[in-house]
PDB file of C-alpha atoms in Angstrom:
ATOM      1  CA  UNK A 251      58.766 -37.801  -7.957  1.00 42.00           C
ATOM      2  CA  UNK A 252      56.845 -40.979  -7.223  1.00 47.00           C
ATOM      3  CA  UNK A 253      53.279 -41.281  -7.399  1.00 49.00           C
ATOM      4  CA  UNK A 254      51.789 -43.731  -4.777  1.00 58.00           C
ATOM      5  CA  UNK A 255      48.748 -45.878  -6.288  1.00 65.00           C
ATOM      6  CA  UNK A 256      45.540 -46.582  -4.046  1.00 82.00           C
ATOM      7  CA  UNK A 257      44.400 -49.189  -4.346  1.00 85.00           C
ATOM      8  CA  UNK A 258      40.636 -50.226  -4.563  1.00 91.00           C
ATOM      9  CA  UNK A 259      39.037 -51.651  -0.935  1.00 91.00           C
ATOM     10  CA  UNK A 260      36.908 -55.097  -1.009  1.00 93.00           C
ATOM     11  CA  UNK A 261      38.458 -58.434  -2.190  1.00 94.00           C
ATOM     12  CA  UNK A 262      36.317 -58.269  -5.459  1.00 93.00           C
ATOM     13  CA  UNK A 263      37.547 -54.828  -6.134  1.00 92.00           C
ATOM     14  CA  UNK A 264      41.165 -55.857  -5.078  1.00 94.00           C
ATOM     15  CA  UNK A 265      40.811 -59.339  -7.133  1.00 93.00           C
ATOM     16  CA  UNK A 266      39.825 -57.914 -10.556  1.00 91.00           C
ATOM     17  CA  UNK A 267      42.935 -54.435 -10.134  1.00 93.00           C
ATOM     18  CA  UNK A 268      45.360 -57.239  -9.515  1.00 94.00           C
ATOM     19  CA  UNK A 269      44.321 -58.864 -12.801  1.00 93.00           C
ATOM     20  CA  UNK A 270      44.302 -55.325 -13.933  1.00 91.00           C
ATOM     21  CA  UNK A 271      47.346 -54.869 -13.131  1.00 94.00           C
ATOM     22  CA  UNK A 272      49.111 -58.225 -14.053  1.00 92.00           C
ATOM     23  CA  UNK A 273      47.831 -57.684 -17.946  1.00 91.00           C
ATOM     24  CA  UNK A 274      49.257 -54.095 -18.025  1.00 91.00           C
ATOM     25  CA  UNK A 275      46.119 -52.345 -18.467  1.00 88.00           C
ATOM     26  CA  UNK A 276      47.730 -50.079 -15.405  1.00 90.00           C
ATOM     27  CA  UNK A 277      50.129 -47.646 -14.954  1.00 91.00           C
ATOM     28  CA  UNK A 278      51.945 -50.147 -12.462  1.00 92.00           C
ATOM     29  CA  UNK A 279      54.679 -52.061 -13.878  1.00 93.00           C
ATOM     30  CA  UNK A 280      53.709 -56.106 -14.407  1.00 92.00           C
ATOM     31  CA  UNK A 281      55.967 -56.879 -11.914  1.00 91.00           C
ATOM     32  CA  UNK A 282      54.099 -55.574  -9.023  1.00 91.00           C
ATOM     33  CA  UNK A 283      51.444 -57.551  -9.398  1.00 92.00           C
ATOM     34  CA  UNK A 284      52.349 -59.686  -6.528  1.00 93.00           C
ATOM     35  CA  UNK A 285      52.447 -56.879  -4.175  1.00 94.00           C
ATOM     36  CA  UNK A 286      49.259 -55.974  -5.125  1.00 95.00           C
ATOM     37  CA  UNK A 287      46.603 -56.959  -2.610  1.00 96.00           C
ATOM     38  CA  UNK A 288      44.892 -59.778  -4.438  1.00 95.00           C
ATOM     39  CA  UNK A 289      42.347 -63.515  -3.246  1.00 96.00           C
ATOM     40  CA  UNK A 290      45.045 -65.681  -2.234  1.00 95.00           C
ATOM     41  CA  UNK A 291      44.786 -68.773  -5.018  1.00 92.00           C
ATOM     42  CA  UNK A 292      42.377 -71.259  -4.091  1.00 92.00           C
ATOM     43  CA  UNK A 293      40.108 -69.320  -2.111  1.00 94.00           C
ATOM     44  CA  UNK A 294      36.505 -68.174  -2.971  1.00 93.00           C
ATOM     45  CA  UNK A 295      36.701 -65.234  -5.681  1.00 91.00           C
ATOM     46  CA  UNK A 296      40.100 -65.974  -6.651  1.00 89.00           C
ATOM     47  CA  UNK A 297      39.365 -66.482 -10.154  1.00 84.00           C
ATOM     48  CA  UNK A 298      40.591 -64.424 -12.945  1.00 79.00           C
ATOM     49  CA  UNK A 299      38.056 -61.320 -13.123  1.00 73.00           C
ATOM     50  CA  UNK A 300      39.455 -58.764 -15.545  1.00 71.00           C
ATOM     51  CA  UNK A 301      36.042 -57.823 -16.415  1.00 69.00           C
ATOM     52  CA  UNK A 302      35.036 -55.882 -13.550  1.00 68.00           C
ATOM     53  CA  UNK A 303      34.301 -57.093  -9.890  1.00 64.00           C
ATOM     54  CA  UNK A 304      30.531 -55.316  -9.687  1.00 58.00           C
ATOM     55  CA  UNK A 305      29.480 -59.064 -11.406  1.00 61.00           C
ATOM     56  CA  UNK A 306      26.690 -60.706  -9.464  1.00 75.00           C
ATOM     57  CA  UNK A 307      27.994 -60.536  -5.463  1.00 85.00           C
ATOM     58  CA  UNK A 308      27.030 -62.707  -3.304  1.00 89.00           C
ATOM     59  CA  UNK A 309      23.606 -62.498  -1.727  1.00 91.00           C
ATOM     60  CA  UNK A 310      25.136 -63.313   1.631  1.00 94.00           C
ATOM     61  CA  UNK A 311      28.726 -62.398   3.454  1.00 96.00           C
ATOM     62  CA  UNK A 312      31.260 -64.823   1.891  1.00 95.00           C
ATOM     63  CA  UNK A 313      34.547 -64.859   3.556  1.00 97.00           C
ATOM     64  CA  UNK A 314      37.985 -65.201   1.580  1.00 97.00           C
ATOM     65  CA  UNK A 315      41.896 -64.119   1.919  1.00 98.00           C
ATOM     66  CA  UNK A 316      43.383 -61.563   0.465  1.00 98.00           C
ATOM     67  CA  UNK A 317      47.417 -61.659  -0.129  1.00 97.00           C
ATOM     68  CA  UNK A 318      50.009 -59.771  -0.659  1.00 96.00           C
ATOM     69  CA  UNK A 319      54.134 -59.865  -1.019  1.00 95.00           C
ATOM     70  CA  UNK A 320      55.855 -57.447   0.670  1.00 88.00           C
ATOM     71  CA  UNK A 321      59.955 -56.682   0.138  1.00 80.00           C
ATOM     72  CA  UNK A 322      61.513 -55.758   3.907  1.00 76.00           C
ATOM     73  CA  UNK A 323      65.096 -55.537   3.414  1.00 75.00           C
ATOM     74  CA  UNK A 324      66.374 -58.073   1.381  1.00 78.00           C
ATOM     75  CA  UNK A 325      63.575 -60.542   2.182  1.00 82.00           C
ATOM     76  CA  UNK A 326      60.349 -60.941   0.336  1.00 82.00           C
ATOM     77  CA  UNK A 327      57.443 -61.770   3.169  1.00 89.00           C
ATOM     78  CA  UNK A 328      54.053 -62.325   2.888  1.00 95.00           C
ATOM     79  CA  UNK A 329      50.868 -60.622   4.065  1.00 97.00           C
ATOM     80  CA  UNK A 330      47.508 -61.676   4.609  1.00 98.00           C
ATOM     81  CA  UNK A 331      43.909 -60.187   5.784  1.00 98.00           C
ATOM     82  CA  UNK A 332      40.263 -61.573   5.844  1.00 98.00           C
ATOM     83  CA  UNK A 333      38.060 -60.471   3.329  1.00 97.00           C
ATOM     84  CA  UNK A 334      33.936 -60.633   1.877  1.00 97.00           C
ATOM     85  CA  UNK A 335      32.829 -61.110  -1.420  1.00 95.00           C
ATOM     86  CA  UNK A 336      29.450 -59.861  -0.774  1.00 95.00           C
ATOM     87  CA  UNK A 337      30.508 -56.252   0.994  1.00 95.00           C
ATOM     88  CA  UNK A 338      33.614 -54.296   1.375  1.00 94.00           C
ATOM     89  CA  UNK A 339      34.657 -55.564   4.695  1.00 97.00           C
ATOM     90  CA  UNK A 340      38.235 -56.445   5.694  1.00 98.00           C
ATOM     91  CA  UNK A 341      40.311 -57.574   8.376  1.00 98.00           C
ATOM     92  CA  UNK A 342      43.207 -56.641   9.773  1.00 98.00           C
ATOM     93  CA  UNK A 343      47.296 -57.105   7.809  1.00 97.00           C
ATOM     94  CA  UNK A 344      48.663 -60.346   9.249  1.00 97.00           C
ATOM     95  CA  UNK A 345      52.281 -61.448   8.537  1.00 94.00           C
ATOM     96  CA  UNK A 346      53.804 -64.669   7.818  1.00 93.00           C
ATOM     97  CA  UNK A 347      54.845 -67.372   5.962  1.00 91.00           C
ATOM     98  CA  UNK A 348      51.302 -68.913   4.737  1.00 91.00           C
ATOM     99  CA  UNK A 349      50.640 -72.469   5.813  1.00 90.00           C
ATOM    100  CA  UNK A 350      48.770 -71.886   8.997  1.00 92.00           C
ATOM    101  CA  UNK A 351      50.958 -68.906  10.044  1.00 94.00           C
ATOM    102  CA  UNK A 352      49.215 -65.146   9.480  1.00 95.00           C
ATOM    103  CA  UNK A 353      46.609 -66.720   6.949  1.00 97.00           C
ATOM    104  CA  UNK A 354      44.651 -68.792   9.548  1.00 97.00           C
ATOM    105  CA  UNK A 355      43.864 -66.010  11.638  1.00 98.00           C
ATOM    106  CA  UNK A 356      43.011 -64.036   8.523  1.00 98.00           C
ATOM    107  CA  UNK A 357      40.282 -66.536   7.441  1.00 98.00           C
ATOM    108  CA  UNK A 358      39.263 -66.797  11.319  1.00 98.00           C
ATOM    109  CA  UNK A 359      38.594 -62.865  10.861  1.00 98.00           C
ATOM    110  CA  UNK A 360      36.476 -63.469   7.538  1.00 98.00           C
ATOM    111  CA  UNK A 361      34.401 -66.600   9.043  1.00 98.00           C
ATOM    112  CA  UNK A 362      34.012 -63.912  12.420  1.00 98.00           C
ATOM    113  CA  UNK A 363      32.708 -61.526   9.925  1.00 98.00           C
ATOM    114  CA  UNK A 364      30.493 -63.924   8.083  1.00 98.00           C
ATOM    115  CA  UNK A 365      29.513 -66.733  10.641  1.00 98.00           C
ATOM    116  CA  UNK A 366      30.114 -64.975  14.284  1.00 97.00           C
ATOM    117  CA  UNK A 367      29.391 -67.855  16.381  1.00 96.00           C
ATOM    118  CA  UNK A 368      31.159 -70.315  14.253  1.00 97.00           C
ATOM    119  CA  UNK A 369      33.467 -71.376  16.979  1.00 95.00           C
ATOM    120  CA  UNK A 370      31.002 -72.974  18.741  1.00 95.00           C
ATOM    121  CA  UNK A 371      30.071 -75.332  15.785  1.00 95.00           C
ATOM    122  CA  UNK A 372      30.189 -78.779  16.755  1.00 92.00           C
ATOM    123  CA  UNK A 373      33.699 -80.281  15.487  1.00 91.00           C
ATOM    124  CA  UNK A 374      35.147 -83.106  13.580  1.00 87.00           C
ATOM    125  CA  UNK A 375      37.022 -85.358  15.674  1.00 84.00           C
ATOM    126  CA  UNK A 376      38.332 -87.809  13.837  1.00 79.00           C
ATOM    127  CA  UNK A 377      40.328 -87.898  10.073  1.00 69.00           C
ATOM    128  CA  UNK A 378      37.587 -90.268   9.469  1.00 71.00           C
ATOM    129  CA  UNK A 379      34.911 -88.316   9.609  1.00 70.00           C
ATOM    130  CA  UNK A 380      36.985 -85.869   6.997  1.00 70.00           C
ATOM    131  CA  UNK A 381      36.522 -88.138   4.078  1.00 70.00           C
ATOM    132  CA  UNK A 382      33.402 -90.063   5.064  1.00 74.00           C
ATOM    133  CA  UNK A 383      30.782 -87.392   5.903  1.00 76.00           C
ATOM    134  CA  UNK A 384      30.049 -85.757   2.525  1.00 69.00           C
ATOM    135  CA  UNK A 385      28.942 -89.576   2.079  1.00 78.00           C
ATOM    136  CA  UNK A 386      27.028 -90.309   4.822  1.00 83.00           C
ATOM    137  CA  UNK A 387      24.334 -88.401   5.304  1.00 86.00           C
ATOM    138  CA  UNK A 388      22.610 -89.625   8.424  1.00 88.00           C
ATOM    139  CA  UNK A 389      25.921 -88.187  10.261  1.00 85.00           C
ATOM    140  CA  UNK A 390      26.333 -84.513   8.897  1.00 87.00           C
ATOM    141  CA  UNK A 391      22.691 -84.386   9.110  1.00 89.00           C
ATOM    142  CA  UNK A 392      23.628 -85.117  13.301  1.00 88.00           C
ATOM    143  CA  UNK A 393      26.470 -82.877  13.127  1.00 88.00           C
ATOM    144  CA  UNK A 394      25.177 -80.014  11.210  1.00 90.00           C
ATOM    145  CA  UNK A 395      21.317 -79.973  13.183  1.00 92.00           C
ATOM    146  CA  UNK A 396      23.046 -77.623  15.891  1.00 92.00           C
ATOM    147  CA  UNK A 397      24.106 -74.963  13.145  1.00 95.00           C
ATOM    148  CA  UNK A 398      21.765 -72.044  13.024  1.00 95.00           C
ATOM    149  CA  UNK A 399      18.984 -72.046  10.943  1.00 94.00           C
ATOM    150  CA  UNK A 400      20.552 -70.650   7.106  1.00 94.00           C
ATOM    151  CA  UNK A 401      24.090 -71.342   7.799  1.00 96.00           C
ATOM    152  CA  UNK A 402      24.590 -73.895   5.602  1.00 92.00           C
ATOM    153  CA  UNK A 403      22.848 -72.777   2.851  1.00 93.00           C
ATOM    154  CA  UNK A 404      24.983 -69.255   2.733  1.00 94.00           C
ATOM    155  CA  UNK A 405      28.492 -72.228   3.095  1.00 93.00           C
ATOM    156  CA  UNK A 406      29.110 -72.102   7.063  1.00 96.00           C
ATOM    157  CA  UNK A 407      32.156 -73.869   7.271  1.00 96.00           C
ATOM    158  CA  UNK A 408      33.118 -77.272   9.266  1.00 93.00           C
ATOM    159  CA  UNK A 409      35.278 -77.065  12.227  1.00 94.00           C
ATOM    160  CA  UNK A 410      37.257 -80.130  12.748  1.00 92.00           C
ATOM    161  CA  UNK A 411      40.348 -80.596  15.136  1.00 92.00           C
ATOM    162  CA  UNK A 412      43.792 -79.684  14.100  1.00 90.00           C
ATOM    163  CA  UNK A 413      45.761 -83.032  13.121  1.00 86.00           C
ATOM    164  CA  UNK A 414      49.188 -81.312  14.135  1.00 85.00           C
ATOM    165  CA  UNK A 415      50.318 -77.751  14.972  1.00 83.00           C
ATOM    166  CA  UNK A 416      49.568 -75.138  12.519  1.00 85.00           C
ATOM    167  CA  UNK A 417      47.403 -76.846  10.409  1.00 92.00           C
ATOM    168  CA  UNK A 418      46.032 -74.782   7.712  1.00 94.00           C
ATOM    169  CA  UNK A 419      42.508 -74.023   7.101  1.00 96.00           C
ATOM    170  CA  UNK A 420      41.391 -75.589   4.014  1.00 93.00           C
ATOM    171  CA  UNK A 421      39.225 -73.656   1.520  1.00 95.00           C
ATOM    172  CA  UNK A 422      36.433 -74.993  -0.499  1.00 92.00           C
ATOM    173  CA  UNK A 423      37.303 -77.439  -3.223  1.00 85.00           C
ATOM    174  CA  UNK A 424      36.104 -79.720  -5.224  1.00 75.00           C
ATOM    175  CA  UNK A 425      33.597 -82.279  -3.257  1.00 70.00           C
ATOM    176  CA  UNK A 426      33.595 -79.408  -0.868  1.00 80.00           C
ATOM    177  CA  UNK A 427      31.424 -76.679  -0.614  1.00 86.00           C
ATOM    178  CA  UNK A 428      32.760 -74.902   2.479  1.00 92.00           C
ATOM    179  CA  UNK A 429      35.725 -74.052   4.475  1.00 96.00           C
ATOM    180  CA  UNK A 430      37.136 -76.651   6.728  1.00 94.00           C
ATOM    181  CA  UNK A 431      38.571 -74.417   9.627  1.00 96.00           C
ATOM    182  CA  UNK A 432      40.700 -76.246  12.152  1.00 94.00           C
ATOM    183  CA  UNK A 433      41.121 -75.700  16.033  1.00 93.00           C
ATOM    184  CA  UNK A 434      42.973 -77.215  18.319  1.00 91.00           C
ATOM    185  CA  UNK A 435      42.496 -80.844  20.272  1.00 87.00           C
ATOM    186  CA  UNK A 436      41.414 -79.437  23.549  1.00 84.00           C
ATOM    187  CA  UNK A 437      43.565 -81.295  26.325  1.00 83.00           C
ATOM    188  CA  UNK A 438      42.869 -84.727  27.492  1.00 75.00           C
ATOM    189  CA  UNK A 439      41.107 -85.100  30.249  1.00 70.00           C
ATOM    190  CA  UNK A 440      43.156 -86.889  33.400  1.00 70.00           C
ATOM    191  CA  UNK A 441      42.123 -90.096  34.235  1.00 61.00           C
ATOM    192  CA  UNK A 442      41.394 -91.679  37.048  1.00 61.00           C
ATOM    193  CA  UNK A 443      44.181 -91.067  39.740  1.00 56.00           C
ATOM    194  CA  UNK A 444      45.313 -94.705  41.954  1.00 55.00           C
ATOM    195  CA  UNK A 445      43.313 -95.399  44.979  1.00 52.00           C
ATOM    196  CA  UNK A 446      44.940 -95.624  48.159  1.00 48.00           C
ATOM    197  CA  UNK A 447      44.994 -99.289  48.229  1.00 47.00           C
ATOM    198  CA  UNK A 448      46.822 -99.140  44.710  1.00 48.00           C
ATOM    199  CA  UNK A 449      49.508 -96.420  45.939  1.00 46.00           C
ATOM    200  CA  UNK A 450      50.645 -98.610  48.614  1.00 42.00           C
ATOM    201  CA  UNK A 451      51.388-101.962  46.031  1.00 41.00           C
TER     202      UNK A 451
END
């Protein structure tokens, strides 16, 4: 007989049983760490924290992703769901292969969650502006006036437009305080159509 382990709800609680887990202070075997819902590397929270997740939350909802393998068959796939560091909220399970597919709208969720409203942020429209604005601060003060008042404080992220399809939403980094969530070029608009007295020559 097989006993089935619950897990803990809340990325902080998740974060610091999946450490728990990959140092064998569990009855799970080492090995299952991976499968073991867990802050996907790279994201807010998803530091080591074998010393208990109750350590100082955050004063304000903080989105993340949580991640997890999952064997189907012979293949191993991947799972993904928005998460908070500051309550126990989560999204919905999302499957895919990472890069853009089943973790974007799993970070979506957590920014809903945390920021709803962001997707009417004003958005980066050029690759330019990527690197340049954390320099220039005349132009993020333009683009960040029409965020609501305490956003950016609490790490609202930027929305800037998708460079190709299934872009993947970067997380904060260094130089970069915030998520940079991407959405999609909205459709040119057509120009001009030929007059009549074009048509005819």
């Amino acid at each position: 007989m097989t006993t089935t382990v619950t897990e803990p709800a809340g990325a902080r609680a998740r974060q610091t049983h999946y450490w728990r887990v990959r140092n064998g202070r569990t009855r799970e075997p080492t090995d299952s760490a991976p499968r073991t819902w867990h802050i996907r590397h790279g994201h807010p929270g998803g530091e080591y924290s074998d010393l208990g997740h109750e350590l100082d939350p955050p004063e304000h909802h903080t989105p993340t992703l949580l991640t997890r393998s999952r064997r189907t068959g012979r293949r191993e796939t991947e799972e993904f769901r928005g998460g908070c560091l500051a309550c126990g909220w989560e999204g919905p399970v999302h499957q895919g292969d990472g890069y853009g597919d089943g973790d974007n709208p799993a970070v979506e969720e957590a920014h809903d969650h945390a920021f709803p409203g962001w997707r009417e942020l004003p958005p980066l429209t050029t690759i330019t502006d990527r690197w340049a604005l954390p320099r220039d601060r005349a132009r993020w003060a333009q683009l960040t006036s029409r965020y609501p008042p305490g956003w950016l404080d609490q790490g609202a992220p930027l929305v800037a437009w998708s460079r190709h399809h299934r872009e993947e939403h970067a997380p904060p980094h260094n130089g970069r305080p915030r998520y940079e969530l991407r959405v999609p070029r909205p459709p040119a608009a057509p120009g001009p159509g030929p007059t009549d007295q074009e048509a005819l020559f």
